């Protein structure tokens, strides 16, 4: 039984050490491609065991398509959630990606758990249709005892999240420069 663990890539966080599967094998990964806008990274590492081959879908999933997520949020164990693709280009970032275009993320609705960033989103054929990047949030004003606004906090919108679509992932793997 293999577990997949998502790694957030902080600036300057190279190389990365991680544990793969239930065997506890420690693997040293190196980032070979990185996009600071989407925080998408391509890692390379050598393991003693043969890892299963996973394919990235040729086409982006249509709205309404059934998908599922598998991840190990915050190291709490392997979790599986069913979801549905609910929107395209639902969140557009102002930063520029490696290919000098604005980043846009699609949305999914279904089970969302904080800490699943980087986890794969699979279609019904077992192909990756995206990578989870964020849980949707809504701003809530925060007040002190006297009624003065002291800030804004963001709470998750239940059952909604964002993902980088497979078309962007495929382009990133093919065209992003090596670092």
Coordinates of N, CA and C in Angstrom, one line a residue:
X1 N 0.9 -1.2 0.0 CA 0.0 0.0 0.0 C 0.9 1.2 0.0
X2 N 0.8 2.1 -1.0 CA 1.6 3.3 -1.1 C 0.8 4.5 -0.7
X3 N 1.3 5.4 0.1 CA 0.7 6.6 0.4 C 1.3 7.7 -0.4
X4 N 0.5 8.7 -0.8 CA 1.1 9.9 -1.5 C 1.0 11.0 -0.6
X5 N 2.1 11.7 -0.5 CA 2.2 12.9 0.4 C 2.5 14.1 -0.4
X6 N 1.7 15.2 -0.2 CA 2.0 16.4 -1.0 C 3.0 17.2 -0.2
X7 N 3.8 17.9 -1.0 CA 4.9 18.8 -0.4 C 4.7 20.2 -0.9
X8 N 4.6 21.1 0.0 CA 4.6 22.5 -0.4 C 6.0 22.9 -0.6
X9 N 6.3 23.7 -1.6 CA 7.6 24.1 -2.0 C 7.9 25.6 -1.5
X10 N 8.4 25.8 -0.4 CA 8.7 27.2 0.0 C 9.9 27.7 -0.8
X11 N 10.0 29.0 -0.9 CA 11.1 29.6 -1.6 C 12.4 29.2 -1.0
X12 N 13.3 28.7 -1.8 CA 14.6 28.3 -1.4 C 14.6 26.9 -0.7
X13 N 13.5 26.2 -0.8 CA 13.3 24.9 -0.2 C 13.9 23.7 -1.0
X14 N 15.1 23.8 -1.4 CA 15.7 22.8 -2.2 C 17.0 22.3 -1.5
X15 N 17.2 21.0 -1.5 CA 16.4 19.8 -1.8 C 15.4 19.5 -0.8
X16 N 14.5 18.5 -1.1 CA 13.4 18.2 -0.2 C 13.6 16.7 0.1
X17 N 13.3 16.4 1.4 CA 13.3 15.0 1.9 C 11.9 14.6 2.2
X18 N 11.5 13.4 1.8 CA 10.2 12.9 2.1 C 10.2 11.5 2.3
X19 N 9.1 11.0 2.9 CA 8.9 9.6 3.1 C 7.8 9.1 2.2
X20 N 8.1 7.9 1.6 CA 7.2 7.4 0.6 C 6.7 6.0 1.1
X21 N 5.3 5.9 1.0 CA 4.7 4.6 1.3 C 4.8 4.2 2.8
X22 N 4.2 3.0 3.0 CA 4.1 2.5 4.4 C 5.5 2.0 4.9
X23 N 6.4 1.8 4.0 CA 7.7 1.3 4.4 C 8.6 2.3 5.1
X24 N 8.2 3.5 5.0 CA 9.0 4.6 5.7 C 10.3 4.9 4.9
X25 N 10.4 4.5 3.7 CA 11.7 4.8 2.9 C 11.8 6.3 2.8
X26 N 13.0 6.8 3.2 CA 13.2 8.3 3.0 C 13.9 8.5 1.6
X27 N 13.3 9.4 0.9 CA 13.8 9.7 -0.5 C 14.2 11.2 -0.5
X28 N 15.3 11.4 -1.1 CA 15.8 12.8 -1.3 C 15.3 13.3 -2.7
X29 N 14.5 14.3 -2.8 CA 14.0 14.8 -4.0 C 14.7 16.1 -4.3
X30 N 14.8 16.4 -5.6 CA 15.4 17.7 -6.0 C 14.3 18.3 -7.0
X31 N 14.1 19.6 -6.8 CA 13.2 20.3 -7.7 C 13.9 20.6 -9.0
X32 N 13.3 20.2 -10.1 CA 14.0 20.4 -11.4 C 13.2 21.5 -12.2
X33 N 12.0 21.7 -11.9 CA 11.2 22.8 -12.6 C 10.3 23.4 -11.5
X34 N 10.1 24.7 -11.6 CA 9.3 25.4 -10.6 C 8.6 26.6 -11.2
X35 N 7.3 26.8 -10.9 CA 6.6 27.9 -11.3 C 6.1 28.7 -10.1
X36 N 6.7 29.9 -9.8 CA 6.4 30.6 -8.6 C 5.0 31.2 -8.6
X37 N 4.4 31.3 -9.7 CA 3.0 31.8 -9.7 C 2.0 30.8 -9.2
X38 N 2.1 29.6 -9.7 CA 1.2 28.5 -9.3 C 1.7 27.7 -8.2
X39 N 3.0 27.8 -7.9 CA 3.8 27.0 -6.9 C 3.8 25.6 -7.3
X40 N 3.7 25.3 -8.6 CA 3.8 24.0 -9.1 C 5.3 23.6 -9.3
X41 N 5.7 22.4 -8.8 CA 7.0 22.0 -8.9 C 7.1 20.6 -9.5
X42 N 8.1 20.3 -10.2 CA 8.4 19.0 -10.7 C 9.6 18.5 -9.9
X43 N 9.4 17.4 -9.2 CA 10.5 16.8 -8.4 C 11.1 15.5 -9.0
X44 N 12.3 15.2 -8.7 CA 12.9 14.0 -9.2 C 13.6 13.4 -7.9
X45 N 13.4 12.1 -7.8 CA 14.0 11.4 -6.7 C 14.2 9.9 -7.0
X46 N 15.0 9.2 -6.3 CA 15.3 7.8 -6.6 C 14.8 7.0 -5.4
X47 N 14.0 6.0 -5.7 CA 13.5 5.1 -4.7 C 14.1 3.7 -4.9
X48 N 14.0 2.9 -3.9 CA 14.4 1.5 -4.0 C 13.3 0.6 -4.6
X49 N 12.1 1.1 -4.4 CA 10.9 0.3 -5.0 C 10.5 0.9 -6.3
X50 N 9.8 0.1 -7.1 CA 9.2 0.6 -8.3 C 7.9 1.2 -7.9
X51 N 7.7 2.5 -8.4 CA 6.5 3.2 -8.1 C 5.5 2.9 -9.2
X52 N 4.2 2.9 -8.8 CA 3.2 2.7 -9.9 C 3.2 3.8 -10.9
X53 N 2.9 3.5 -12.1 CA 2.8 4.5 -13.2 C 1.5 5.2 -13.1
X54 N 1.5 6.5 -13.1 CA 0.2 7.3 -13.1 C 0.2 8.2 -14.4
X55 N -0.9 8.3 -15.1 CA -0.9 9.0 -16.3 C -1.7 10.3 -16.1
X56 N -1.3 11.4 -16.8 CA -2.0 12.6 -16.8 C -3.0 12.6 -18.0
X57 N -4.2 13.0 -17.7 CA -5.3 13.0 -18.7 C -4.9 13.9 -19.9
X58 N -5.2 13.4 -21.1 CA -4.9 14.2 -22.3 C -5.8 15.5 -22.4
X59 N -7.0 15.4 -21.9 CA -7.9 16.6 -22.0 C -8.4 17.0 -20.6
X60 N -8.7 18.2 -20.4 CA -9.3 18.7 -19.2 C -10.7 18.1 -19.0
X61 N -11.1 17.9 -17.8 CA -12.4 17.3 -17.5 C -13.5 18.3 -17.8
X62 N -14.6 17.9 -18.2 CA -15.8 18.7 -18.5 C -16.4 19.1 -17.2
X63 N -17.2 20.2 -17.2 CA -17.9 20.6 -16.0 C -19.0 19.5 -15.7
X64 N -19.1 19.1 -14.5 CA -20.1 18.0 -14.2 C -19.4 16.6 -14.1
X65 N -18.2 16.5 -14.5 CA -17.5 15.2 -14.5 C -17.2 14.8 -13.0
X66 N -17.4 13.5 -12.8 CA -17.1 12.9 -11.5 C -15.6 12.7 -11.4
X67 N -15.0 13.2 -10.3 CA -13.6 13.0 -10.0 C -13.4 12.6 -8.6
X68 N -12.2 12.2 -8.2 CA -11.9 11.9 -6.8 C -10.5 12.4 -6.5
X69 N -10.3 12.7 -5.2 CA -9.0 13.1 -4.7 C -8.5 12.0 -3.7
X70 N -7.2 11.9 -3.7 CA -6.5 11.0 -2.8 C -5.3 11.8 -2.3
X71 N -5.2 11.9 -1.0 CA -4.0 12.6 -0.4 C -3.8 12.2 1.0
X72 N -2.8 12.8 1.6 CA -2.4 12.6 3.0 C -2.3 14.0 3.6
X73 N -3.4 14.6 3.9 CA -3.4 16.0 4.4 C -2.8 16.1 5.8
X74 N -1.7 16.9 5.9 CA -1.0 17.2 7.1 C -0.6 15.9 7.8
X75 N -0.3 14.9 7.0 CA 0.2 13.6 7.6 C -0.8 12.8 8.4
X76 N -2.1 13.0 8.2 CA -3.1 12.4 9.0 C -3.5 11.0 8.4
X77 N -2.9 10.6 7.4 CA -3.3 9.3 6.8 C -3.9 9.5 5.4
X78 N -4.0 8.4 4.7 CA -4.5 8.5 3.3 C -6.0 8.7 3.3
X79 N -6.5 9.7 2.6 CA -7.9 10.0 2.5 C -8.3 10.1 1.1
X80 N -9.5 9.6 0.9 CA -10.2 9.5 -0.5 C -11.5 10.3 -0.4
X81 N -11.7 11.2 -1.4 CA -12.9 12.0 -1.4 C -13.5 12.0 -2.8
X82 N -14.8 11.9 -3.0 CA -15.4 12.0 -4.3 C -15.8 13.5 -4.5
X83 N -15.7 14.0 -5.7 CA -16.0 15.4 -6.0 C -16.6 15.5 -7.5
X84 N -16.9 16.7 -7.9 CA -17.4 17.0 -9.2 C -16.7 18.2 -9.7
X85 N -16.3 18.2 -11.0 CA -15.7 19.5 -11.6 C -16.9 20.5 -11.7
X86 N -16.7 21.7 -11.1 CA -17.8 22.6 -11.1 C -17.6 23.9 -11.8
X87 N -16.4 24.1 -12.3 CA -16.2 25.4 -13.0 C -14.8 25.4 -13.7
X88 N -14.7 26.2 -14.7 CA -13.4 26.4 -15.4 C -13.0 27.9 -15.3
X89 N -11.6 28.0 -15.2 CA -11.1 29.4 -15.1 C -11.8 30.2 -14.0
X90 N -12.1 29.5 -12.9 CA -12.8 30.1 -11.8 C -12.0 31.1 -10.9
X91 N -10.7 30.9 -10.9 CA -9.9 31.9 -10.2 C -8.7 32.2 -11.1
X92 N -8.5 33.4 -11.4 CA -7.3 33.8 -12.2 C -6.4 34.7 -11.3
X93 N -5.1 34.3 -11.3 CA -4.1 35.0 -10.5 C -3.5 36.2 -11.4
X94 N -3.1 37.2 -10.7 CA -2.5 38.3 -11.4 C -1.0 38.1 -11.7
X95 N -0.4 37.1 -11.1 CA 1.0 36.8 -11.4 C 1.2 36.1 -12.8
X96 N 2.4 36.1 -13.3 CA 2.6 35.5 -14.6 C 3.3 34.1 -14.4
X97 N 2.8 33.1 -15.1 CA 3.3 31.8 -15.0 C 4.6 31.7 -15.9
X98 N 5.3 30.5 -15.9 CA 6.5 30.3 -16.6 C 6.3 30.6 -18.1
X99 N 5.1 30.5 -18.6 CA 4.9 30.7 -20.1 C 4.3 32.1 -20.3
X100 N 4.4 33.0 -19.3 CA 4.0 34.4 -19.4 C 2.5 34.6 -19.6
X101 N 1.7 33.7 -19.1 CA 0.3 33.9 -19.1 C -0.3 33.9 -17.7
X102 N -1.4 34.6 -17.5 CA -2.0 34.5 -16.2 C -2.4 33.1 -15.8
X103 N -2.2 32.7 -14.6 CA -2.6 31.4 -14.1 C -4.1 31.4 -13.8
X104 N -4.8 30.3 -14.2 CA -6.2 30.2 -13.9 C -6.4 28.8 -13.4
X105 N -7.3 28.7 -12.4 CA -7.6 27.4 -11.8 C -9.1 27.1 -12.0
X106 N -9.3 25.8 -12.1 CA -10.7 25.3 -12.2 C -11.2 25.0 -10.8
X107 N -12.5 24.8 -10.6 CA -13.1 24.5 -9.3 C -13.7 23.1 -9.3
X108 N -13.7 22.5 -8.1 CA -14.3 21.2 -7.9 C -15.2 21.4 -6.6
X109 N -16.3 20.6 -6.6 CA -17.1 20.6 -5.4 C -17.2 19.2 -4.9
X110 N -17.2 19.1 -3.6 CA -17.1 17.8 -2.9 C -16.3 17.9 -1.7
X111 N -15.8 16.8 -1.2 CA -15.0 16.8 0.0 C -13.7 17.6 -0.2
X112 N -13.5 18.6 0.7 CA -12.2 19.3 0.7 C -11.7 19.3 2.1
X113 N -10.4 19.1 2.2 CA -9.7 19.1 3.5 C -8.5 19.9 3.4
X114 N -8.3 20.9 4.3 CA -7.1 21.7 4.4 C -5.9 20.8 4.5
X115 N -4.8 21.1 3.8 CA -3.6 20.3 3.8 C -3.5 19.4 2.7
X116 N -4.5 19.4 1.8 CA -4.4 18.5 0.6 C -3.7 19.1 -0.6
X117 N -3.2 20.3 -0.4 CA -2.5 21.0 -1.6 C -1.5 20.1 -2.2
X118 N -1.5 20.0 -3.5 CA -0.6 19.1 -4.2 C -1.1 17.7 -4.5
X119 N -2.2 17.4 -3.9 CA -2.8 16.0 -4.1 C -3.4 16.0 -5.5
X120 N -3.4 14.8 -6.1 CA -4.0 14.6 -7.4 C -5.5 14.5 -7.4
X121 N -6.1 14.9 -8.5 CA -7.5 14.8 -8.7 C -7.6 13.8 -9.9
X122 N -8.3 12.7 -9.7 CA -8.4 11.7 -10.7 C -9.8 11.6 -11.4
X123 N -9.8 11.3 -12.7 CA -11.1 11.0 -13.4 C -11.5 9.6 -13.1
X124 N -12.6 9.2 -13.7 CA -13.1 7.8 -13.5 C -12.2 6.7 -14.2
X125 N -11.3 7.1 -15.1 CA -10.4 6.2 -15.7 C -9.1 6.1 -14.9
X126 N -8.9 6.8 -13.8 CA -7.7 6.7 -13.0 C -6.6 7.7 -13.5
X127 N -6.9 8.6 -14.4 CA -5.9 9.5 -14.9 C -6.0 10.8 -14.1
X128 N -4.9 11.5 -13.9 CA -4.8 12.8 -13.2 C -5.4 13.8 -14.1
X129 N -6.4 14.5 -13.6 CA -7.1 15.6 -14.3 C -6.7 17.0 -13.7
X130 N -6.0 16.9 -12.6 CA -5.6 18.2 -11.9 C -4.8 17.9 -10.6
X131 N -4.3 19.0 -10.1 CA -3.6 19.0 -8.8 C -4.3 20.0 -7.9
X132 N -4.7 19.7 -6.7 CA -5.3 20.6 -5.8 C -4.4 21.7 -5.4
X133 N -4.9 22.9 -5.4 CA -4.1 24.1 -5.0 C -4.6 24.9 -3.9
X134 N -5.9 24.8 -3.6 CA -6.5 25.7 -2.6 C -7.9 25.3 -2.3
X135 N -8.3 25.5 -1.0 CA -9.7 25.4 -0.6 C -10.3 26.8 -0.8
X136 N -11.4 26.9 -1.4 CA -12.1 28.2 -1.5 C -12.4 28.8 -0.1
X137 N -12.2 30.1 0.0 CA -12.5 30.8 1.3 C -13.3 32.0 1.1
X138 N -13.9 32.5 2.1 CA -14.7 33.7 2.1 C -14.2 34.6 3.3
X139 N -14.1 35.9 3.0 CA -13.6 36.8 4.1 C -14.7 37.0 5.1
X140 N -14.3 37.1 6.4 CA -15.1 37.4 7.5 C -14.5 38.5 8.3
X141 N -15.2 39.6 8.6 CA -14.7 40.7 9.4 C -14.6 40.2 10.9
X142 N -13.5 40.6 11.5 CA -13.3 40.3 12.9 C -13.4 41.6 13.7
X143 N -14.1 41.5 14.9 CA -14.4 42.7 15.7 C -13.9 42.4 17.2
X144 N -13.5 43.5 17.9 CA -13.1 43.3 19.3 C -14.4 43.5 20.1
X145 N -14.2 43.4 21.5 CA -15.4 43.5 22.4 C -16.1 44.8 22.3
X146 N -15.4 45.9 21.9 CA -16.1 47.2 21.7 C -16.8 47.4 20.4
X147 N -16.7 46.4 19.5 CA -17.3 46.5 18.2 C -16.5 47.1 17.1
X148 N -15.2 47.3 17.4 CA -14.2 47.9 16.4 C -13.7 46.8 15.5
X149 N -13.7 47.0 14.2 CA -13.1 46.0 13.3 C -11.6 46.0 13.5
X150 N -11.1 44.7 13.8 CA -9.7 44.6 14.0 C -9.0 43.8 12.9
X151 N -9.7 43.3 12.0 CA -9.1 42.6 10.9 C -10.1 41.8 10.1
X152 N -9.5 41.0 9.2 CA -10.3 40.1 8.4 C -9.7 38.7 8.4
X153 N -10.5 37.7 8.6 CA -10.0 36.3 8.5 C -10.7 35.6 7.4
X154 N -10.2 34.5 6.9 CA -10.8 33.8 5.8 C -11.2 32.4 6.3
X155 N -12.4 32.0 6.1 CA -12.8 30.7 6.5 C -13.2 29.9 5.2
X156 N -12.9 28.6 5.3 CA -13.2 27.7 4.1 C -14.7 27.7 3.7
X157 N -14.9 27.7 2.4 CA -16.2 27.5 1.9 C -16.4 26.0 1.8
X158 N -17.4 25.5 2.5 CA -17.5 24.1 2.6 C -17.7 23.4 1.2
X159 N -17.0 22.4 1.0 CA -17.1 21.6 -0.2 C -16.8 22.3 -1.5
X160 N -15.8 23.2 -1.5 CA -15.3 23.8 -2.8 C -13.8 24.0 -2.7
X161 N -13.2 23.7 -3.8 CA -11.7 23.9 -3.9 C -11.3 24.2 -5.3
X162 N -10.0 24.6 -5.5 CA -9.4 24.9 -6.8 C -8.4 23.9 -7.2
X163 N -8.2 23.7 -8.5 CA -7.2 22.8 -9.0 C -6.6 23.3 -10.3
X164 N -5.3 23.0 -10.4 CA -4.6 23.3 -11.7 C -5.0 22.2 -12.7
X165 N -5.6 22.5 -13.8 CA -6.0 21.5 -14.8 C -4.9 20.8 -15.5
X166 N -5.2 19.6 -16.0 CA -4.2 18.7 -16.6 C -3.5 19.4 -17.8
X167 N -4.2 20.2 -18.5 CA -3.6 20.9 -19.7 C -2.4 21.7 -19.3
X168 N -2.6 22.5 -18.1 CA -1.5 23.3 -17.6 C -0.3 22.4 -17.1
X169 N -0.7 21.3 -16.5 CA 0.4 20.4 -15.9 C 1.2 19.8 -17.1
X170 N 0.5 19.4 -18.1 CA 1.2 18.8 -19.3 C 2.1 19.9 -20.0
X171 N 1.6 21.1 -20.1 CA 2.5 22.2 -20.7 C 3.6 22.5 -19.8
X172 N 3.4 22.5 -18.5 CA 4.5 22.8 -17.5 C 5.6 21.7 -17.6
X173 N 5.2 20.5 -17.7 CA 6.2 19.4 -17.8 C 7.0 19.5 -19.1
X174 N 6.3 19.8 -20.2 CA 7.0 19.9 -21.5 C 7.8 21.1 -21.7
X175 N 7.3 22.3 -21.2 CA 7.9 23.6 -21.6 C 8.6 24.4 -20.5
X176 N 8.3 24.2 -19.3 CA 8.9 25.0 -18.2 C 10.5 24.8 -18.2
X177 N 11.2 25.8 -18.0 CA 12.7 25.6 -18.1 C 13.2 24.9 -16.8
X178 N 14.3 24.2 -17.0 CA 14.9 23.5 -15.8 C 15.5 24.5 -15.0
X179 N 15.6 24.3 -13.7 CA 16.2 25.3 -12.8 C 17.6 24.8 -12.3

